[in-house]
XYZ file of C-alpha atoms in Angstrom:
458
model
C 13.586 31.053 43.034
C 13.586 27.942 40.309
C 11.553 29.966 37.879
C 14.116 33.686 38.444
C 16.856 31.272 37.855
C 15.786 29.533 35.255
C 14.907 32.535 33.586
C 18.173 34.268 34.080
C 20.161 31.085 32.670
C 17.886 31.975 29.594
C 18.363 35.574 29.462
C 22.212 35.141 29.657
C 22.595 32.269 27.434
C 21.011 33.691 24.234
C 23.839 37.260 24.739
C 26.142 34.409 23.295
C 23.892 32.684 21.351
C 23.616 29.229 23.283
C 22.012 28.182 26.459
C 23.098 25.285 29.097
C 20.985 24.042 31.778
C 23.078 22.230 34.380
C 26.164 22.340 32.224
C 28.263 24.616 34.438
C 30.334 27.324 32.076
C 30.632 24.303 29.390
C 28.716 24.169 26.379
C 29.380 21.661 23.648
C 30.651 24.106 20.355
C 28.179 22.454 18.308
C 25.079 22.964 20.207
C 22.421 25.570 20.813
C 20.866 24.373 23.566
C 22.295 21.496 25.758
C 21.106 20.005 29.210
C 22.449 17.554 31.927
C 20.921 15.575 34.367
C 22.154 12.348 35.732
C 18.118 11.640 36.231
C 15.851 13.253 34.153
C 15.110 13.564 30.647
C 13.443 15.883 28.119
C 9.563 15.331 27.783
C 8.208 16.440 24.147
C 4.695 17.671 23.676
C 2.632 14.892 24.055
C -0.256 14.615 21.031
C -2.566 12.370 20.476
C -1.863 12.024 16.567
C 0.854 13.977 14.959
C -2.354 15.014 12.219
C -3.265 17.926 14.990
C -0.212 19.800 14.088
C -1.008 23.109 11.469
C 1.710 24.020 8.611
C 4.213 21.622 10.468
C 7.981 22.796 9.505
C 10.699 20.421 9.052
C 12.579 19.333 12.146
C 9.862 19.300 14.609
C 9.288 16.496 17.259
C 6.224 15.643 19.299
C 5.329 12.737 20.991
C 2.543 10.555 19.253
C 0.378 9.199 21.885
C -1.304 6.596 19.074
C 1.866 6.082 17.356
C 3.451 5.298 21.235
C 6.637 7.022 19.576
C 8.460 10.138 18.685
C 7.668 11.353 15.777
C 9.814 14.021 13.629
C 8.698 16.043 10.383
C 11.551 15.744 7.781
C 11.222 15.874 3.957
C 7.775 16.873 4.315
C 6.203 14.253 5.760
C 6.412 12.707 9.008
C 8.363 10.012 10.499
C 8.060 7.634 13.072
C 11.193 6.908 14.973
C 10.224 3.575 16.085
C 10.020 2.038 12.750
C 12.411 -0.044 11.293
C 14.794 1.314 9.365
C 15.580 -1.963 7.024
C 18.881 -2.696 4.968
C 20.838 0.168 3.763
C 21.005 -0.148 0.282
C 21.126 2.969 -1.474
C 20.927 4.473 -4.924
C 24.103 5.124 -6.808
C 25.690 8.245 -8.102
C 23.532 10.245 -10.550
C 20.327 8.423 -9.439
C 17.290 9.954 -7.483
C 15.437 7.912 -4.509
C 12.011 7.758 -5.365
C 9.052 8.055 -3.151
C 6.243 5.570 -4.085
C 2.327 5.497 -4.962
C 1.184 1.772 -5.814
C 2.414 -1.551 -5.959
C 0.359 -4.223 -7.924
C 1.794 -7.975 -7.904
C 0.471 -10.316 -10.335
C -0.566 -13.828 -8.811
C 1.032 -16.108 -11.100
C 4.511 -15.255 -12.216
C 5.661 -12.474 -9.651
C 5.404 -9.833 -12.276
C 5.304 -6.097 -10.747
C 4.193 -2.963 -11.573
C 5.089 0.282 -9.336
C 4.058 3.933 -9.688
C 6.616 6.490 -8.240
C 5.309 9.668 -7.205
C 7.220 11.338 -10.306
C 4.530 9.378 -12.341
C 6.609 7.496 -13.474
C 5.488 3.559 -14.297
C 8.087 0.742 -13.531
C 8.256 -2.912 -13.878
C 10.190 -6.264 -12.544
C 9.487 -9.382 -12.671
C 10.173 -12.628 -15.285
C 8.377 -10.924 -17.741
C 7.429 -13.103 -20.920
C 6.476 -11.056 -23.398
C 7.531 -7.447 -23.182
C 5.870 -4.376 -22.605
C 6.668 -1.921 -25.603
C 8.971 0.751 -23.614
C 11.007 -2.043 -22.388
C 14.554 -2.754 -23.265
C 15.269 -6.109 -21.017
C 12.995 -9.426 -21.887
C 14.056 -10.851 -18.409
C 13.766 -8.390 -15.689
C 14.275 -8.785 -12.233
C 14.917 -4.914 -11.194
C 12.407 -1.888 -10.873
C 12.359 -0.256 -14.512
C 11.280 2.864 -16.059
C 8.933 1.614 -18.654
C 9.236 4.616 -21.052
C 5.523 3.724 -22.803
C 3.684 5.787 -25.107
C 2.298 8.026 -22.695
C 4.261 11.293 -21.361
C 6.944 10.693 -19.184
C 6.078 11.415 -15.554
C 2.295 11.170 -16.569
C 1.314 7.914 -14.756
C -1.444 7.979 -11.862
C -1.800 4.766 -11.360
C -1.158 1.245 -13.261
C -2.757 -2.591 -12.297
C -2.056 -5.551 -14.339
C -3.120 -9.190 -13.960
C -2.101 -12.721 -15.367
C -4.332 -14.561 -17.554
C -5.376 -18.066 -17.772
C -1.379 -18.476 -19.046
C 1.553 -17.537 -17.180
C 3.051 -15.965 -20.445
C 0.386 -13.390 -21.004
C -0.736 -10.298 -19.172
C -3.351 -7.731 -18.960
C -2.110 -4.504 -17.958
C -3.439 -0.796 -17.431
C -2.069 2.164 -17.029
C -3.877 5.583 -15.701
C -1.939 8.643 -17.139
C -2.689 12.645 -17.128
C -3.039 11.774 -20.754
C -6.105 8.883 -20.578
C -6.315 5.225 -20.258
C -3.678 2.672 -22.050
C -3.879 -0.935 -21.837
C -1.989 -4.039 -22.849
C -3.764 -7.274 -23.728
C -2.620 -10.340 -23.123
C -0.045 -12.068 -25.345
C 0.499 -8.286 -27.124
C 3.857 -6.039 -26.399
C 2.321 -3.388 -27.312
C 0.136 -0.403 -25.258
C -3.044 0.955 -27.152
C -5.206 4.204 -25.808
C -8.424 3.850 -24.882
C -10.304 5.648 -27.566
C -13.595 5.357 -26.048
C -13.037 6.725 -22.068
C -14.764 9.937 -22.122
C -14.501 10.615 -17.839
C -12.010 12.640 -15.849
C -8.744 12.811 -14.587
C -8.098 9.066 -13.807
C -7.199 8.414 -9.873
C -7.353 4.682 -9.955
C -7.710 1.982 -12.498
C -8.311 -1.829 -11.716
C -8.356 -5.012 -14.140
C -9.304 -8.659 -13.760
C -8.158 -11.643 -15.591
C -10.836 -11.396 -18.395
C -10.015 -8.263 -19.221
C -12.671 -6.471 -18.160
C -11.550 -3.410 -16.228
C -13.041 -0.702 -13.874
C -11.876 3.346 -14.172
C -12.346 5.435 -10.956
C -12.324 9.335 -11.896
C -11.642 12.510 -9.912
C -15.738 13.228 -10.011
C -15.904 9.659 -8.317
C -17.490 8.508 -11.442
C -17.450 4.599 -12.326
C -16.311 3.375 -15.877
C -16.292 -0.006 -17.090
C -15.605 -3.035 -19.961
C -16.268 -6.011 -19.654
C -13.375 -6.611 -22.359
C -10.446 -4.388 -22.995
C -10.346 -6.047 -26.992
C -13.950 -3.917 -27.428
C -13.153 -0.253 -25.799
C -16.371 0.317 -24.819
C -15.768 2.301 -21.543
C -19.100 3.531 -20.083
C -20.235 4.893 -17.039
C -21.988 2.838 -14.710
C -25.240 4.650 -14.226
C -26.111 2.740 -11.214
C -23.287 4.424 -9.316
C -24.001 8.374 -10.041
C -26.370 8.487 -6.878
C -22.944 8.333 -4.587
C -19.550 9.871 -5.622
C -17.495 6.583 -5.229
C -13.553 6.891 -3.547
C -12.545 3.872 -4.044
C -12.523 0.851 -6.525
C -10.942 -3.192 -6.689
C -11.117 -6.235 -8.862
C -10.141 -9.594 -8.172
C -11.470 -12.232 -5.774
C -14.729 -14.149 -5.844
C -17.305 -15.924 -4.272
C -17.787 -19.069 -6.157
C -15.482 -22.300 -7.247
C -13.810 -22.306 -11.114
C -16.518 -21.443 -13.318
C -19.294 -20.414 -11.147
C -20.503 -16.865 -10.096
C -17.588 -14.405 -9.219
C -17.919 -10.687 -8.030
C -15.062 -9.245 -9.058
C -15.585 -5.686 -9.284
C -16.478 -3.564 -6.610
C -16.917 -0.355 -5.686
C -17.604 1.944 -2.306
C -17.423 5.443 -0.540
C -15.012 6.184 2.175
C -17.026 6.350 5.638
C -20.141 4.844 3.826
C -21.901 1.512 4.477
C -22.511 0.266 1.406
C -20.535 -1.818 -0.777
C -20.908 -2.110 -4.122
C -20.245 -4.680 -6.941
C -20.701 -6.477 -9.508
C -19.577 -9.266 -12.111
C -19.522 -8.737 -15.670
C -22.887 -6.799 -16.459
C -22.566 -2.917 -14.978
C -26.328 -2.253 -14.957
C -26.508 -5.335 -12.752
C -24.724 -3.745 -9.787
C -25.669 -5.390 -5.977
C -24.990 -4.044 -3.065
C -24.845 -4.745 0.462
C -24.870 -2.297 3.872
C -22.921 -2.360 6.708
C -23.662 -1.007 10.264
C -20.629 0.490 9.844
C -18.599 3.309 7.520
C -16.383 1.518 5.141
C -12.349 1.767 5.873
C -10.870 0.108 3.127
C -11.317 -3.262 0.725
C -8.915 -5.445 -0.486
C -9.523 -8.619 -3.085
C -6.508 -10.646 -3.881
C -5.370 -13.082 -5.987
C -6.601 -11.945 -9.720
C -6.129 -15.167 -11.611
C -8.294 -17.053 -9.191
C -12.112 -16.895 -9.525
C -12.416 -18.378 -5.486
C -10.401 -15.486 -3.506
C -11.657 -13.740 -0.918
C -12.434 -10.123 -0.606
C -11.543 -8.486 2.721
C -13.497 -5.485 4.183
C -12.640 -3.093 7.279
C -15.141 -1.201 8.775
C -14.530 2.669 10.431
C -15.354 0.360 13.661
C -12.416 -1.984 13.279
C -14.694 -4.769 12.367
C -13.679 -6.790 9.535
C -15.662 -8.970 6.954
C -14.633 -11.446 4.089
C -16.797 -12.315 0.970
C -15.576 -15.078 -1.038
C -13.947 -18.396 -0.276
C -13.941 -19.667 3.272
C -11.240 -21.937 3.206
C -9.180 -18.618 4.103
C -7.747 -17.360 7.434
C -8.879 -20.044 9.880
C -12.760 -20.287 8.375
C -14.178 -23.343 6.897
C -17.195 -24.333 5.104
C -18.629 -23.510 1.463
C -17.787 -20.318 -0.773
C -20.315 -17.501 0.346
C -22.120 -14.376 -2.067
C -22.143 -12.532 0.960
C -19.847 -10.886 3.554
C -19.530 -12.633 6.335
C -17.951 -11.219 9.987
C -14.173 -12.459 10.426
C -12.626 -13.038 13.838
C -9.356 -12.083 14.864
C -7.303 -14.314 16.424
C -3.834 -13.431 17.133
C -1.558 -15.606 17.829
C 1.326 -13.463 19.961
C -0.928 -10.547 21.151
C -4.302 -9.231 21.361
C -4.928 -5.832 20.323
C -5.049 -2.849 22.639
C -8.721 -1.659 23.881
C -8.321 1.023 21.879
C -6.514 -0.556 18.789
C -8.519 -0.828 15.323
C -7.658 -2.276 11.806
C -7.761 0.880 9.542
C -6.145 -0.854 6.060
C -6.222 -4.746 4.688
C -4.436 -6.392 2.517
C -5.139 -9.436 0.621
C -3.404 -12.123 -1.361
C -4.108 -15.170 -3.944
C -3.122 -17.819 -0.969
C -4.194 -17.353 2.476
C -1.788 -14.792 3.157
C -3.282 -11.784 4.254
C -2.684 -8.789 6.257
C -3.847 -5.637 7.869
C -2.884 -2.227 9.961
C -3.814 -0.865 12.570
C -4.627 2.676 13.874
C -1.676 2.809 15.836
C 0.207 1.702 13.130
C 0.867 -2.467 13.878
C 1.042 -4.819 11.047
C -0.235 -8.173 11.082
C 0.024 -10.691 8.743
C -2.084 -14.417 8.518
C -0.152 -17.788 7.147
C -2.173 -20.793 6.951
C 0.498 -22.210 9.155
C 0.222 -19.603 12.023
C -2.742 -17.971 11.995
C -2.644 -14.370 12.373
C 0.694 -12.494 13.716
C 2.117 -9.608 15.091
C 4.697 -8.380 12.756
C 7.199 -6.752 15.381
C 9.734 -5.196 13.258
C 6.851 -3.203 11.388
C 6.057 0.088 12.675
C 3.790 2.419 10.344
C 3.551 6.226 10.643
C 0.311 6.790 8.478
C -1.396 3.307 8.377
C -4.030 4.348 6.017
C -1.356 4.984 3.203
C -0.398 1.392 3.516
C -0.449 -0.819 0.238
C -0.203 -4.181 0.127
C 0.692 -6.840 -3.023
C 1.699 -10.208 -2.401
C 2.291 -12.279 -5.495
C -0.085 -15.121 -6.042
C 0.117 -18.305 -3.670
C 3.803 -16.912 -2.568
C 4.893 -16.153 0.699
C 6.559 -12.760 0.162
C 5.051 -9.109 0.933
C 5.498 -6.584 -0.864
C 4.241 -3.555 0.753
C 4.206 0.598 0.256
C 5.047 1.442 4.014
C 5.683 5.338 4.155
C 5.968 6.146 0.797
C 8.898 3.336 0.309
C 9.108 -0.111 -0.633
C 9.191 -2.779 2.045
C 9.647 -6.381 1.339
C 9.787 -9.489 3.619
C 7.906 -13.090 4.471
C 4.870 -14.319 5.431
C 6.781 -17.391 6.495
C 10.144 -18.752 6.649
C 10.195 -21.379 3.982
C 11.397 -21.121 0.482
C 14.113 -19.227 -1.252
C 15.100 -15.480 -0.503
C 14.702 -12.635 -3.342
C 18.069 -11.021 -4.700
C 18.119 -8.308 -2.611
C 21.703 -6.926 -3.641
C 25.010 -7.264 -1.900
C 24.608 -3.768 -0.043
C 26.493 -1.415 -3.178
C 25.251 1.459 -4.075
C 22.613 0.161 -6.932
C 21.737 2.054 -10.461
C 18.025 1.845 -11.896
C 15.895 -0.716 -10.476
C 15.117 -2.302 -6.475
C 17.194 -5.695 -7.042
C 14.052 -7.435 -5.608
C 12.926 -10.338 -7.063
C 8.913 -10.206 -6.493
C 8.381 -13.963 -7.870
C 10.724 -15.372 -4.895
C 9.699 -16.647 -1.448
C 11.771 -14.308 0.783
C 13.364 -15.986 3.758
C 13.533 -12.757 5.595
C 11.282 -11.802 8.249
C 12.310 -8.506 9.242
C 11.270 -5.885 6.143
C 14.254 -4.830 3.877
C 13.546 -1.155 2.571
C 14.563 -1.455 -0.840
C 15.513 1.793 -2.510
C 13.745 2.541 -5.876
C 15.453 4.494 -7.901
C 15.664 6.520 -11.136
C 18.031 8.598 -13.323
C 18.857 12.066 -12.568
């Protein structure tokens, strides 16, 4: 008798094109389909990642059994209701919100650089000397740096400090080729000498020497951006490489520093090397590689952090860093988790890592928990984050600062490691023109993440 009746509320609710279940003859105006009950709710489709659903269309809810949350497809992409939906700051009249690629923080004077997924290359920071494209020697907001590349061209852009605070090494990956900065110089050059592909990621380290990843998952390198003498690492050709860093080290000031490396997604070895590309070492996991952050460019004695498709993470580099002690090691070595507010779940694995120049760090889960590690706490749940897709995290924290910077959902999230220091200008809530008002050099006071709008011209 449920089922006839059921169907017949069905049947005679669509002849006036909405349907009420336990409403009576009242139907709010605005609604196709309502429902009452005093004690019982409406179950969703339960999944076990939102990833199983085909051609999703926006609008559609399911129940994410790893995400422990609804999630809802809107703006083509999808969103997790239980994450935290920061300050509401908001782009002004005649600007666009942009969605964002990459975030790369230098570690000695907070100076940022951000790709959009426009292509288009921004900046902020206390920058000393100018990049040519720029109109404002002191810049604290996200702007358009209108280089000599085409505009919405870039793929992806990394910069570091030098040995000085007022110089910079900076590169920028366009549809176009390679351009790079050198440090003390205003002014962008193109890299007359790159002969690969279409450039997916490019990394440099304080010397200059800098590492291109292509679209065949070819290696290039230089061991100085002055010379231009991009070549491919032959070592490398045997495996078609995903994924590339620099920074980090294994040895104190002036000793023997790794600082390139170089891997395949769901492979087990790890790849890298110093200044020499036909002197690339390696070493193999018993596990697929996740991911592999190294932090802290200006610093020869970082650590580089490695997850493994197993959740089991590894550190090369210095061991003064996240609870270890003892001498610098060449080698990684396995790193214990020790949480200090909650354990992870038995079926709970880090999936992306993120590391900075002090002994900040932090990682993601599978089900989409961030942690982060102060020297002062340990390692931490960070409650108010709540990640849809954890593997398109990206972390940048600049240099021996407390504030994260992070790409959380294709947006900008900022917020502390720790509660000391000053906060970053993070606007007084209007509706803001060009640029984030963030202040990446500043040691945010805020622990819960403010989303910080980036946004562009019309």
């Amino acid at each position: 008798m449920g089922k006839k009746l059921l169907l017949t509320i069905f049947i005679g609710g669509s002849m006036y094109g909405q349907i009420g279940i336990n409403t009576g003859n009242t139907i709010d105006a605005s609604a196709a389909l309502e429902i009452e009950s005093n004690s019982k709710g409406l179950l969703l489709p339960r999944l076990t990642n939102h990833t199983l659903v085909t051609d999703p269309t926006d609008g559609l809810m399911i129940y994410d059994i790893d995400d422990a949350c609804v999630n809802i497809y809107a703006g083509k992409k999808w969103v997790n209701l239980c994450a935290s939906t920061g300050a509401s700051i908001q782009c002004g009249d005649g600007y666009t919100t942009e969605t964002v690629k990459s975030i790369e923080v230098t570690g000695q004077n907070g100076v940022s650089f951000l790709v959009t997924d426009s292509g288009e290359l921004m900046v902020a920071g206390r920058v000393f000397n100018q990049f040519e494209g720029m109109t404002d020697q002191f810049n604290y907001d996200f702007n358009v740096i209108n280089g000599p590349w085409p505009s919405g061209s870039v793929l992806y852009a990394d910069l570091t400090a030098t040995n000085s605070t007022t110089a910079l090494y900076a590169v920028v990956g366009t549809t176009d080729g390679l351009y790079y900065q050198l440090g003390g110089s205003a002014n962008w050059t193109k890299a007359t000498s790159y002969s690969g592909g279409t450039i997916t990621k490019v990394q440099v380290s304080k010397s200059g020497g800098t590492s291109i990843l292509d679209v065949n998952g070819d290696v290039y390198y230089t061991s100085s951006l002055s010379s231009d003498t991009f070549s491919k690492i032959a070592s490398l050709d045997a495996v078609t490489i995903t994924n590339i860093v620099a920074g980090g080290g294994n040895g104190t000031s002036g000793g023997t520093t790794y600082i390139n490396y170089a891997w395949a997604t769901g492979d087990t070895k790890l790849y890298y090397w110093e200044t020499d590309p036909t002197n690339v070492q390696s070493h193999t996991f018993t596990s697929g590689i996740a991911d592999v952050d190294s932090g802290g460019k200006p610093r020869n004695i970082t650590p580089t952090m490695i997850t493994l498709n197993n959740g089991d993470l590894y550190l090369i580099g210095a061991l003064s860093y996240y609870g270890l002690t003892g001498t610098d090691f060449t080698t990684p070595l396995a790193l214990t988790l020790t949480p200090i507010d909650r354990a992870l779940d038995s079926d709970e694995k880090v999936v992306k890592v993120g590391v900075a120049q002090s002994d900040t760090g932090h990682f993601v889960t599978n089900k989409g928990n961030v942690y982060s590690h102060t020297d002062d706490t340990g390692w931490y749940h960070e409650y108010e984050i709540k990640v849809s897709d954890p593997t398109t995290v990206d972390f940048s924290t600049p240099g021996n600062l407390k504030g994260v910077m992070a790409i959380i959902d294709g947006n900008l999230a900022v917020w502390a490691a720790d509660d000391t220091g000053t906060g970053p200008n993070t606007g007084n809530g209007d509706p803001i023109a060009e640029g984030s008002g963030i202040s990446p050099a500043g040691k945010p006071t805020i622990s819960t993440p403010v989303y910080v709008p980036i946004c562009t011209k019309n």
